[in-house]
Coordinates of N, CA and C in Angstrom, one line a residue:
M1 N 24.1 48.5 124.8 CA 23.9 49.2 125.3 C 22.6 49.9 126.0
A2 N 21.9 50.0 127.5 CA 20.9 50.2 127.9 C 20.7 51.3 127.0
E3 N 19.0 51.5 126.7 CA 18.3 52.6 126.2 C 18.8 54.0 127.3
T4 N 18.3 55.2 126.7 CA 19.1 56.5 127.9 C 17.3 56.6 127.7
P5 N 16.7 57.4 128.7 CA 15.5 58.6 128.6 C 15.3 58.6 127.2
E6 N 16.7 59.6 126.9 CA 16.0 60.0 125.4 C 15.7 59.0 124.4
T7 N 15.6 57.7 124.4 CA 16.0 57.5 123.6 C 14.7 56.1 123.2
K8 N 14.4 56.4 124.2 CA 12.9 55.2 124.6 C 11.8 55.3 124.1
E9 N 11.0 54.8 123.3 CA 9.5 55.9 122.7 C 8.1 56.1 124.3
V10 N 8.4 56.7 124.3 CA 7.3 57.2 125.8 C 6.2 57.5 125.5
L11 N 6.4 58.3 124.5 CA 5.3 59.2 124.2 C 4.1 58.0 123.4
V12 N 3.2 57.7 124.2 CA 2.5 56.4 123.3 C 0.9 57.7 122.4
P13 N 1.2 56.8 121.2 CA 0.3 57.9 120.2 C -0.8 57.2 119.9
N14 N -1.7 58.2 118.8 CA -2.9 57.8 119.4 C -3.5 57.1 118.9
D15 N -2.7 56.3 117.8 CA -3.5 55.4 117.3 C -3.5 53.7 118.0
C16 N -2.3 54.2 118.9 CA -2.6 53.1 119.9 C -3.0 52.6 120.8
V17 N -3.7 54.6 121.4 CA -4.5 54.3 122.4 C -5.8 54.2 121.4
E18 N -6.8 54.5 120.1 CA -7.4 54.3 119.9 C -7.9 52.8 119.5
E19 N -6.8 52.1 119.1 CA -6.4 50.4 118.7 C -6.8 50.1 120.5
T20 N -6.4 50.6 121.4 CA -6.9 50.0 122.7 C -8.2 50.0 123.2
I21 N -8.5 51.3 122.8 CA -10.0 51.3 122.6 C -10.8 50.5 122.2
K22 N -10.0 49.8 120.9 CA -11.2 49.4 120.7 C -11.6 47.8 120.7
A23 N -10.2 47.5 120.8 CA -9.8 46.4 121.6 C -11.2 45.9 122.2
F24 N -10.9 47.0 123.9 CA -12.1 46.8 125.3 C -13.7 46.9 124.4
T25 N -13.7 47.4 123.6 CA -15.0 47.5 123.4 C -15.3 46.2 121.9
D26 N -15.0 45.5 121.5 CA -15.1 44.8 121.5 C -15.3 43.6 121.9
L27 N -14.4 43.2 123.1 CA -14.0 42.7 124.3 C -15.3 42.1 124.8
D28 N -16.2 44.0 125.1 CA -17.5 44.0 126.3 C -18.5 43.3 125.5
E29 N -18.6 43.8 124.1 CA -19.6 43.5 123.5 C -19.3 42.3 123.3
S30 N -18.7 41.2 122.5 CA -18.7 40.3 122.5 C -19.0 38.7 123.7
G31 N -19.0 39.8 125.6 CA -19.1 39.2 126.0 C -18.3 37.7 126.3
D32 N -17.1 38.2 126.1 CA -16.3 36.4 126.3 C -15.8 36.8 127.6
K33 N -16.6 35.7 128.3 CA -15.6 36.2 129.8 C -14.2 35.1 129.8
R34 N -14.3 34.0 129.0 CA -12.8 33.6 129.1 C -11.3 34.7 128.8
T35 N -11.6 34.9 127.7 CA -10.5 36.3 127.5 C -10.3 37.8 128.8
M36 N -12.4 36.9 128.9 CA -12.2 38.6 129.9 C -11.3 37.8 131.6
T37 N -11.4 37.1 131.7 CA -11.1 36.4 133.2 C -8.8 36.2 132.8
K38 N -8.8 36.2 131.5 CA -7.7 35.9 130.8 C -6.4 37.4 131.5
M39 N -7.4 38.3 130.9 CA -6.8 39.7 131.0 C -6.7 40.1 132.6
A40 N -7.9 39.7 133.0 CA -8.1 39.9 134.7 C -6.6 39.8 135.4
R41 N -6.6 37.7 135.3 CA -5.4 37.0 136.0 C -4.2 37.9 135.7
R42 N -3.8 38.0 134.1 CA -2.4 38.4 134.1 C -2.4 40.1 134.6
L43 N -3.1 40.8 134.3 CA -3.4 41.8 135.6 C -2.8 42.0 136.6
G44 N -3.6 40.6 137.5 CA -3.3 40.8 138.9 C -2.4 39.8 139.3
K45 N -0.7 39.1 138.1 CA -0.1 38.7 138.7 C 1.4 39.8 137.8
E46 N 0.7 40.8 137.0 CA 1.4 41.7 136.5 C 2.5 42.7 137.5
Q47 N 0.8 43.4 138.0 CA 0.5 44.7 138.5 C 0.0 44.3 139.4
P48 N 0.2 44.0 140.6 CA -0.6 44.2 142.1 C -1.0 45.1 142.7
A49 N 0.7 45.7 142.3 CA 0.6 47.2 143.7 C -0.2 48.0 142.5
L50 N -0.8 47.8 141.7 CA -1.6 49.0 140.8 C -3.0 48.6 141.1
L51 N -3.1 47.1 141.4 CA -5.2 46.7 141.0 C -5.1 47.3 143.1
Q52 N -3.9 47.1 143.4 CA -4.0 47.5 145.1 C -4.6 48.9 145.0
F53 N -3.7 49.9 144.8 CA -3.9 51.1 144.7 C -4.8 52.0 144.2
A54 N -5.9 50.7 142.9 CA -7.1 51.3 142.3 C -8.0 51.0 143.3
A55 N -8.4 49.2 144.0 CA -9.4 48.9 144.8 C -9.5 49.4 145.9
K56 N -8.1 50.3 146.4 CA -8.7 50.6 148.0 C -10.5 51.7 147.5
F57 N -10.2 52.4 146.7 CA -11.2 53.3 146.5 C -12.4 53.0 146.8
R58 N -12.7 51.6 146.5 CA -14.5 50.6 146.6 C -14.0 50.5 148.0
D59 N -13.4 50.4 148.7 CA -12.7 50.6 150.5 C -13.3 52.0 150.8
E60 N -13.1 52.8 150.6 CA -13.3 54.3 150.6 C -14.0 55.1 150.8
H61 N -14.6 54.9 149.1 CA -16.0 55.4 148.5 C -16.1 54.4 148.3
G62 N -17.2 53.1 148.2 CA -17.8 53.2 147.4 C -17.6 51.8 146.3
E63 N -18.6 50.5 146.2 CA -19.1 50.2 145.3 C -18.5 50.6 143.7
K64 N -19.4 51.4 143.2 CA -19.2 52.6 142.1 C -17.6 53.0 142.2
A65 N -17.2 53.7 142.7 CA -16.3 54.3 142.6 C -14.8 53.3 142.6
G66 N -14.9 52.5 143.3 CA -13.7 51.1 143.3 C -13.9 50.6 141.7
E67 N -15.0 50.3 141.6 CA -15.1 49.4 140.0 C -14.4 50.5 138.8
A68 N -14.6 51.5 139.1 CA -14.4 53.2 137.5 C -12.8 53.6 138.6
A69 N -12.2 53.1 139.4 CA -11.0 53.1 139.8 C -10.5 52.0 139.0
V70 N -10.5 50.9 138.8 CA -9.9 49.6 138.7 C -9.7 49.3 137.1
F71 N -11.4 50.0 136.6 CA -11.4 50.4 135.2 C -10.7 51.2 134.7
Y72 N -10.3 52.1 135.2 CA -9.6 53.4 134.4 C -8.0 53.1 134.6
G73 N -8.2 52.2 135.6 CA -6.4 51.7 136.0 C -5.8 51.0 135.2
T74 N -6.8 49.6 134.7 CA -6.6 48.5 133.4 C -6.7 49.2 132.3
L75 N -7.1 50.2 132.1 CA -7.3 50.6 130.8 C -5.5 51.3 130.5
V76 N -5.7 52.4 131.2 CA -4.1 52.7 131.3 C -3.4 51.9 131.1
W77 N -3.5 50.7 132.4 CA -2.0 49.4 131.7 C -2.4 49.1 130.8
A78 N -3.3 49.0 130.2 CA -3.4 48.0 128.1 C -3.1 49.4 127.9
I79 N -3.0 49.8 127.6 CA -2.4 50.9 126.4 C -1.1 51.8 126.4
F80 N -0.1 51.1 127.7 CA 1.2 51.7 127.8 C 1.5 49.7 127.0
D81 N 1.0 48.8 127.8 CA 1.1 47.5 127.4 C 1.3 47.3 125.9
R82 N 0.1 47.7 125.3 CA 0.2 47.6 123.6 C 1.2 48.8 123.5
H83 N 1.7 49.6 123.7 CA 2.8 50.1 123.4 C 4.3 49.8 123.2
Q84 N 4.4 49.3 124.6 CA 5.8 48.3 124.9 C 5.5 46.7 124.6
G85 N 4.7 46.6 124.7 CA 5.0 45.2 124.7 C 5.0 44.1 125.8
K86 N 5.5 44.9 127.0 CA 5.2 44.4 129.0 C 5.8 45.9 129.1
C87 N 4.7 46.1 130.0 CA 5.2 46.7 131.3 C 5.8 46.7 132.5
P88 N 6.7 47.0 132.8 CA 7.6 46.9 134.0 C 6.0 46.9 134.8
R89 N 6.7 46.1 136.6 CA 6.0 46.6 137.5 C 5.8 47.5 138.2
L90 N 4.9 48.4 138.3 CA 4.7 49.4 138.9 C 4.8 49.0 140.4
T91 N 5.4 49.2 141.5 CA 5.5 49.0 142.7 C 5.1 50.3 143.7
S92 N 4.2 49.6 145.1 CA 3.9 50.9 145.7 C 5.0 51.8 145.6
D93 N 5.7 52.1 145.6 CA 6.9 53.1 145.9 C 6.7 54.4 144.1
N94 N 6.9 53.8 143.8 CA 6.1 53.9 142.2 C 4.6 54.5 142.3
L95 N 3.9 54.1 142.9 CA 2.7 55.3 142.5 C 2.8 56.1 143.5
G96 N 3.6 56.1 145.1 CA 3.5 56.9 146.5 C 4.1 58.1 145.7
D97 N 5.3 57.7 144.6 CA 5.8 58.7 144.3 C 5.8 59.9 143.1
A98 N 4.6 58.4 142.4 CA 4.1 59.6 141.6 C 2.7 59.8 141.8
N99 N 2.2 60.0 142.3 CA 1.1 60.8 144.1 C 1.7 62.3 144.3
T100 N 3.1 61.5 144.4 CA 3.5 63.0 144.8 C 3.4 63.9 144.2
V101 N 4.0 63.7 143.1 CA 4.4 64.5 141.4 C 3.2 65.0 141.0
V102 N 1.9 64.6 140.9 CA 0.7 65.2 140.6 C 0.1 65.6 141.5
D103 N 0.5 65.4 142.7 CA -0.4 66.6 143.7 C 0.4 67.4 143.7
E104 N 2.0 67.7 143.8 CA 2.7 69.2 143.1 C 2.3 69.4 142.5
A105 N 2.0 68.6 141.1 CA 1.5 69.4 140.2 C 0.4 70.3 139.7
R106 N -0.6 69.9 140.7 CA -1.8 70.4 140.7 C -1.8 71.4 141.1
A107 N -0.8 71.6 142.4 CA -1.1 72.6 143.2 C -0.5 73.9 142.6
A108 N 0.1 73.3 141.9 CA 0.9 75.1 141.3 C -0.1 75.6 140.2
V109 N -0.9 74.8 139.3 CA -2.2 75.2 138.7 C -2.4 76.0 140.0
D110 N -3.1 78.1 139.0 CA -4.5 78.4 139.9 C -5.3 78.8 139.4
G111 N -6.1 78.3 140.7 CA -7.2 77.9 140.6 C -8.0 76.9 140.4
L112 N -7.3 75.6 139.7 CA -7.4 74.7 139.9 C -8.9 73.9 140.2
A113 N -8.8 73.6 141.5 CA -10.3 73.8 142.2 C -11.2 74.4 141.4
D114 N -11.4 75.1 140.6 CA -12.4 76.4 141.0 C -12.8 75.8 138.9
K115 N -12.1 74.9 138.5 CA -12.0 74.6 136.6 C -13.0 73.6 136.6
P116 N -13.7 73.3 135.3 CA -14.7 72.2 135.1 C -13.7 70.9 135.8
L117 N -14.1 70.0 136.0 CA -13.3 68.1 136.3 C -12.2 68.1 135.7
L118 N -13.0 67.8 134.4 CA -12.1 67.5 133.1 C -11.5 68.0 132.5
E119 N -10.9 69.9 133.4 CA -10.1 70.6 132.9 C -9.0 70.8 134.6
Q120 N -9.0 70.2 135.2 CA -8.5 69.8 136.7 C -7.2 69.0 136.2
V121 N -6.5 69.6 136.0 CA -5.0 68.6 135.6 C -3.7 69.4 134.6
A122 N -2.6 69.6 135.5 CA -1.6 70.1 135.4 C -0.8 69.7 133.6
G123 N -0.7 71.2 132.8 CA -0.4 71.0 131.8 C 1.0 70.4 131.4
D124 N 2.2 70.7 132.4 CA 2.6 69.9 132.4 C 2.6 68.5 132.0
L125 N 1.7 67.7 133.5 CA 1.6 66.3 132.7 C 0.4 65.3 131.8
V126 N 0.2 66.3 132.0 CA -0.3 66.1 129.8 C 0.3 65.7 128.7
E127 N 1.3 67.1 128.4 CA 1.9 67.1 127.6 C 3.0 65.8 127.3
R128 N 3.0 65.1 128.2 CA 4.2 64.3 128.5 C 3.1 62.7 127.9
Q129 N 1.9 62.3 128.4 CA 1.4 61.7 127.7 C -0.5 62.4 127.0
P130 N -0.8 63.5 126.0 CA -1.4 63.7 125.8 C -2.7 63.4 124.7
H131 N -2.4 61.8 124.2 CA -3.4 61.7 124.1 C -3.5 60.1 124.9
I132 N -3.1 60.1 125.7 CA -4.1 59.5 126.8 C -4.8 60.0 127.5
Y133 N -4.0 61.0 128.0 CA -5.5 62.2 128.7 C -6.4 62.2 128.6
E134 N -6.7 62.9 126.6 CA -7.5 63.6 125.9 C -8.8 62.5 125.8
K135 N -8.4 61.0 126.0 CA -8.8 59.6 125.6 C -9.8 59.9 127.6
V136 N -9.0 59.4 128.4 CA -9.0 59.7 129.6 C -10.3 60.6 130.1
R137 N -10.3 61.4 129.0 CA -11.3 62.6 129.4 C -12.2 63.2 128.7
E138 N -12.5 62.2 127.5 CA -13.8 61.9 126.6 C -14.2 60.6 127.2
L139 N -13.4 59.6 127.5 CA -14.4 58.7 127.9 C -14.8 58.8 129.8
L140 N -14.4 60.0 130.2 CA -14.9 60.3 131.3 C -16.1 61.1 131.6
A141 N -16.5 62.1 130.3 CA -16.9 62.4 130.0 C -19.1 62.0 129.1
E142 N -17.8 61.0 128.6 CA -19.0 60.2 128.3 C -19.5 59.8 129.5
D143 N -18.8 58.9 130.2 CA -19.5 58.0 131.5 C -20.4 59.1 132.4
I144 N -20.5 60.0 132.4 CA -21.2 60.9 133.2 C -22.8 61.0 132.2
K145 N -22.5 61.5 130.5 CA -23.3 61.6 130.4 C -24.0 60.3 130.5
E146 N -24.2 59.6 130.2 CA -24.6 58.2 130.4 C -25.0 57.8 131.4
D147 N -25.0 58.4 132.1 CA -25.4 57.7 133.6 C -24.2 56.4 134.3
A148 N -23.6 56.0 133.3 CA -22.4 55.4 134.3 C -21.5 55.1 135.1
I149 N -21.1 56.6 135.4 CA -20.6 56.7 136.7 C -21.4 58.4 137.4
T150 N -21.5 58.9 137.9 CA -21.4 59.8 138.7 C -20.7 60.9 138.2
E151 N -20.9 61.8 138.4 CA -19.6 62.9 138.7 C -18.8 63.5 139.8
E152 N -19.6 63.0 140.9 CA -18.7 63.1 142.6 C -17.8 61.5 141.7
V153 N -18.4 60.2 141.4 CA -17.6 59.5 140.8 C -16.3 59.9 140.1
A154 N -16.5 60.8 139.2 CA -15.4 60.8 138.7 C -14.3 61.4 138.9
T155 N -15.2 62.5 139.7 CA -13.9 63.5 140.9 C -13.3 62.9 141.1
L156 N -13.8 61.5 142.4 CA -12.8 61.4 142.9 C -11.7 60.0 141.8
I157 N -11.8 59.5 141.0 CA -11.1 58.8 140.4 C -10.2 59.8 139.2
Y158 N -10.1 61.1 139.4 CA -9.3 61.8 137.7 C -8.3 61.8 138.4
A159 N -7.9 62.2 139.8 CA -6.4 62.5 139.7 C -5.5 61.3 140.3
P160 N -6.9 59.4 140.2 CA -6.0 58.4 140.7 C -5.8 58.4 139.7
T161 N -6.6 58.3 138.2 CA -5.4 57.8 137.4 C -4.3 58.4 136.3
Q162 N -4.6 60.1 136.8 CA -3.3 61.0 136.3 C -2.0 60.2 137.3
V163 N -2.9 59.1 137.8 CA -1.3 59.0 139.0 C -0.6 57.8 138.5
I164 N -1.9 56.6 138.1 CA -1.5 56.2 137.3 C -0.7 56.1 136.0
V165 N -1.2 56.7 135.0 CA -1.0 57.7 134.0 C 1.6 58.1 134.1
E166 N 0.9 58.2 135.1 CA 2.5 59.0 135.2 C 3.2 58.2 136.2
A167 N 3.2 56.9 137.0 CA 3.8 55.9 137.2 C 4.6 55.6 136.2
F168 N 3.2 55.0 135.7 CA 4.0 53.6 133.7 C 4.9 54.5 132.7
D169 N 4.6 56.6 133.1 CA 5.2 56.7 132.1 C 7.0 57.0 132.5
A170 N 7.0 57.0 133.9 CA 8.2 56.7 134.8 C 9.1 56.3 135.2
A171 N 8.0 55.0 134.6 CA 8.9 54.1 134.7 C 9.0 53.6 134.0
I172 N 8.7 54.2 132.1 CA 9.0 53.0 131.3 C 10.4 54.3 130.6
E173 N 10.0 55.3 131.6 CA 11.3 56.5 130.9 C 12.7 56.3 131.4
G174 N 12.7 55.7 132.7 CA 13.7 55.3 133.9 C 13.4 56.5 134.4
R175 N 12.6 56.9 135.3 CA 12.9 58.8 135.7 C 12.4 58.0 137.1
R176 N 11.6 56.8 137.0 CA 11.1 55.9 138.5 C 11.1 54.2 138.3
P177 N 12.1 54.3 137.6 CA 12.1 52.3 137.5 C 11.0 51.7 137.6
G178 N 10.0 50.9 137.5 CA 9.6 49.6 137.6 C 10.5 48.0 138.2
E179 N 9.6 47.6 138.7 CA 10.7 46.0 138.8 C 10.3 45.5 136.9
R180 N 11.1 45.2 136.4 CA 10.9 44.0 135.1 C 10.3 42.7 136.2
L181 N 9.6 42.9 135.0 CA 8.8 41.8 135.1 C 9.9 40.1 135.1
G182 N 9.5 39.9 136.2 CA 9.9 38.1 136.4 C 9.0 37.7 137.8
P183 N 9.7 36.6 138.2 CA 8.5 35.6 139.4 C 8.6 36.8 140.7
I184 N 7.0 37.2 141.4 CA 6.8 37.9 141.8 C 7.3 37.3 143.4
V185 N 7.8 38.8 143.9 CA 8.1 38.5 145.2 C 6.5 39.3 145.9
R186 N 6.0 38.4 147.3 CA 5.0 38.8 147.1 C 5.0 39.9 148.6
E187 N 4.5 41.5 148.6 CA 4.5 42.1 149.5 C 3.4 41.8 150.5
Q188 N 2.5 41.7 149.9 CA 1.4 40.6 150.8 C 1.4 39.3 150.8
P189 N 0.7 39.3 152.5 CA 0.1 37.1 152.5 C -0.4 36.8 151.1
K190 N -0.1 35.3 150.9 CA -0.8 35.2 150.1 C -2.3 35.3 150.2
V191 N -3.2 35.6 149.2 CA -4.5 35.6 149.1 C -5.4 34.1 149.5
G192 N -6.4 33.7 150.4 CA -6.6 33.1 150.3 C -8.1 32.8 149.9
R193 N -8.5 31.4 149.6 CA -9.1 31.2 148.0 C -10.7 31.8 148.6
N194 N -11.1 32.3 149.9 CA -12.7 32.8 150.5 C -12.5 34.5 151.0
E195 N -10.9 34.7 150.2 CA -11.0 35.9 150.7 C -11.0 36.5 149.6
P196 N -11.6 38.6 149.8 CA -12.2 39.3 148.6 C -10.9 39.3 147.8
C197 N -11.4 39.0 146.2 CA -10.3 38.8 145.0 C -9.8 40.8 145.5
P198 N -7.8 40.8 144.9 CA -7.6 41.7 144.6 C -7.4 42.8 143.8
C199 N -8.0 42.0 142.7 CA -8.7 42.8 141.5 C -9.7 43.9 142.3
G200 N -10.2 44.0 143.1 CA -11.2 44.7 143.3 C -13.4 44.6 142.4
S201 N -12.9 43.5 142.7 CA -14.6 43.0 141.7 C -15.2 42.9 143.0
G202 N -15.1 42.7 144.1 CA -16.0 42.4 144.7 C -15.8 40.9 145.0
K203 N -15.4 39.9 144.4 CA -16.2 38.5 143.5 C -15.0 38.2 145.3
K204 N -15.4 36.8 146.2 CA -14.5 35.5 146.6 C -12.7 35.9 144.6
Y205 N -11.9 35.6 146.2 CA -10.6 35.4 145.1 C -10.8 34.6 144.6
K206 N -11.5 33.0 144.7 CA -11.9 31.4 144.0 C -12.7 31.5 143.0
K207 N -13.2 32.5 142.9 CA -14.5 32.9 141.5 C -14.1 33.9 141.0
C208 N -12.6 34.9 140.9 CA -12.5 35.5 139.9 C -11.4 35.2 139.6
C209 N -10.1 35.7 140.0 CA -8.8 35.5 139.5 C -8.1 35.0 139.8
G210 N -8.3 34.1 141.3 CA -8.4 32.6 141.3 C -8.8 31.1 140.8
R211 N -10.1 31.7 139.9 CA -10.7 30.0 138.9 C -9.8 29.4 138.3
N212 N -10.0 28.4 138.5 CA -8.7 26.9 138.2 C -8.9 27.1 136.5

């Protein structure tokens, strides 16, 4: 019998969030390029729509915004992926619908734009994944404090990061199901080896996720 939304374990516990952050930190400190490349390739194969959604901020707002959007999108995927074993593949429709949900939820909050940046979120959304939201806020505040990103960049990527959280939460619970992982049906033409990598790194595909 298929699981109903009520029987699925959608809420990601705090220990899972912390374990994912530790794994990211350990990987960054180790400088293990092979593992980093392997993860990037897997993300590119399993979540192309997510990468395209995040990477567009590079074209619209510059390199720093693009890198930050891809990083936080990757982090959200990794948290859900650790909890679920393997996430459903988000589609452009998943992300578009989630964007509408987040926009409407934020618009319903009185005075949202006047709140401090990290409080610019709808309570209903936070209740669905409180531990993920808390960690994202914590990391953004830390990145701003350490000048890893500017507050302007954080402002640009905070709402889209909420969209990715909502998209995965809805896909896993079944409110707006994603695709079951299997052979990829390309929505876009195959990326040429000398074209920019769709992961948003700014490198050519052959020197990034397309390396043999």
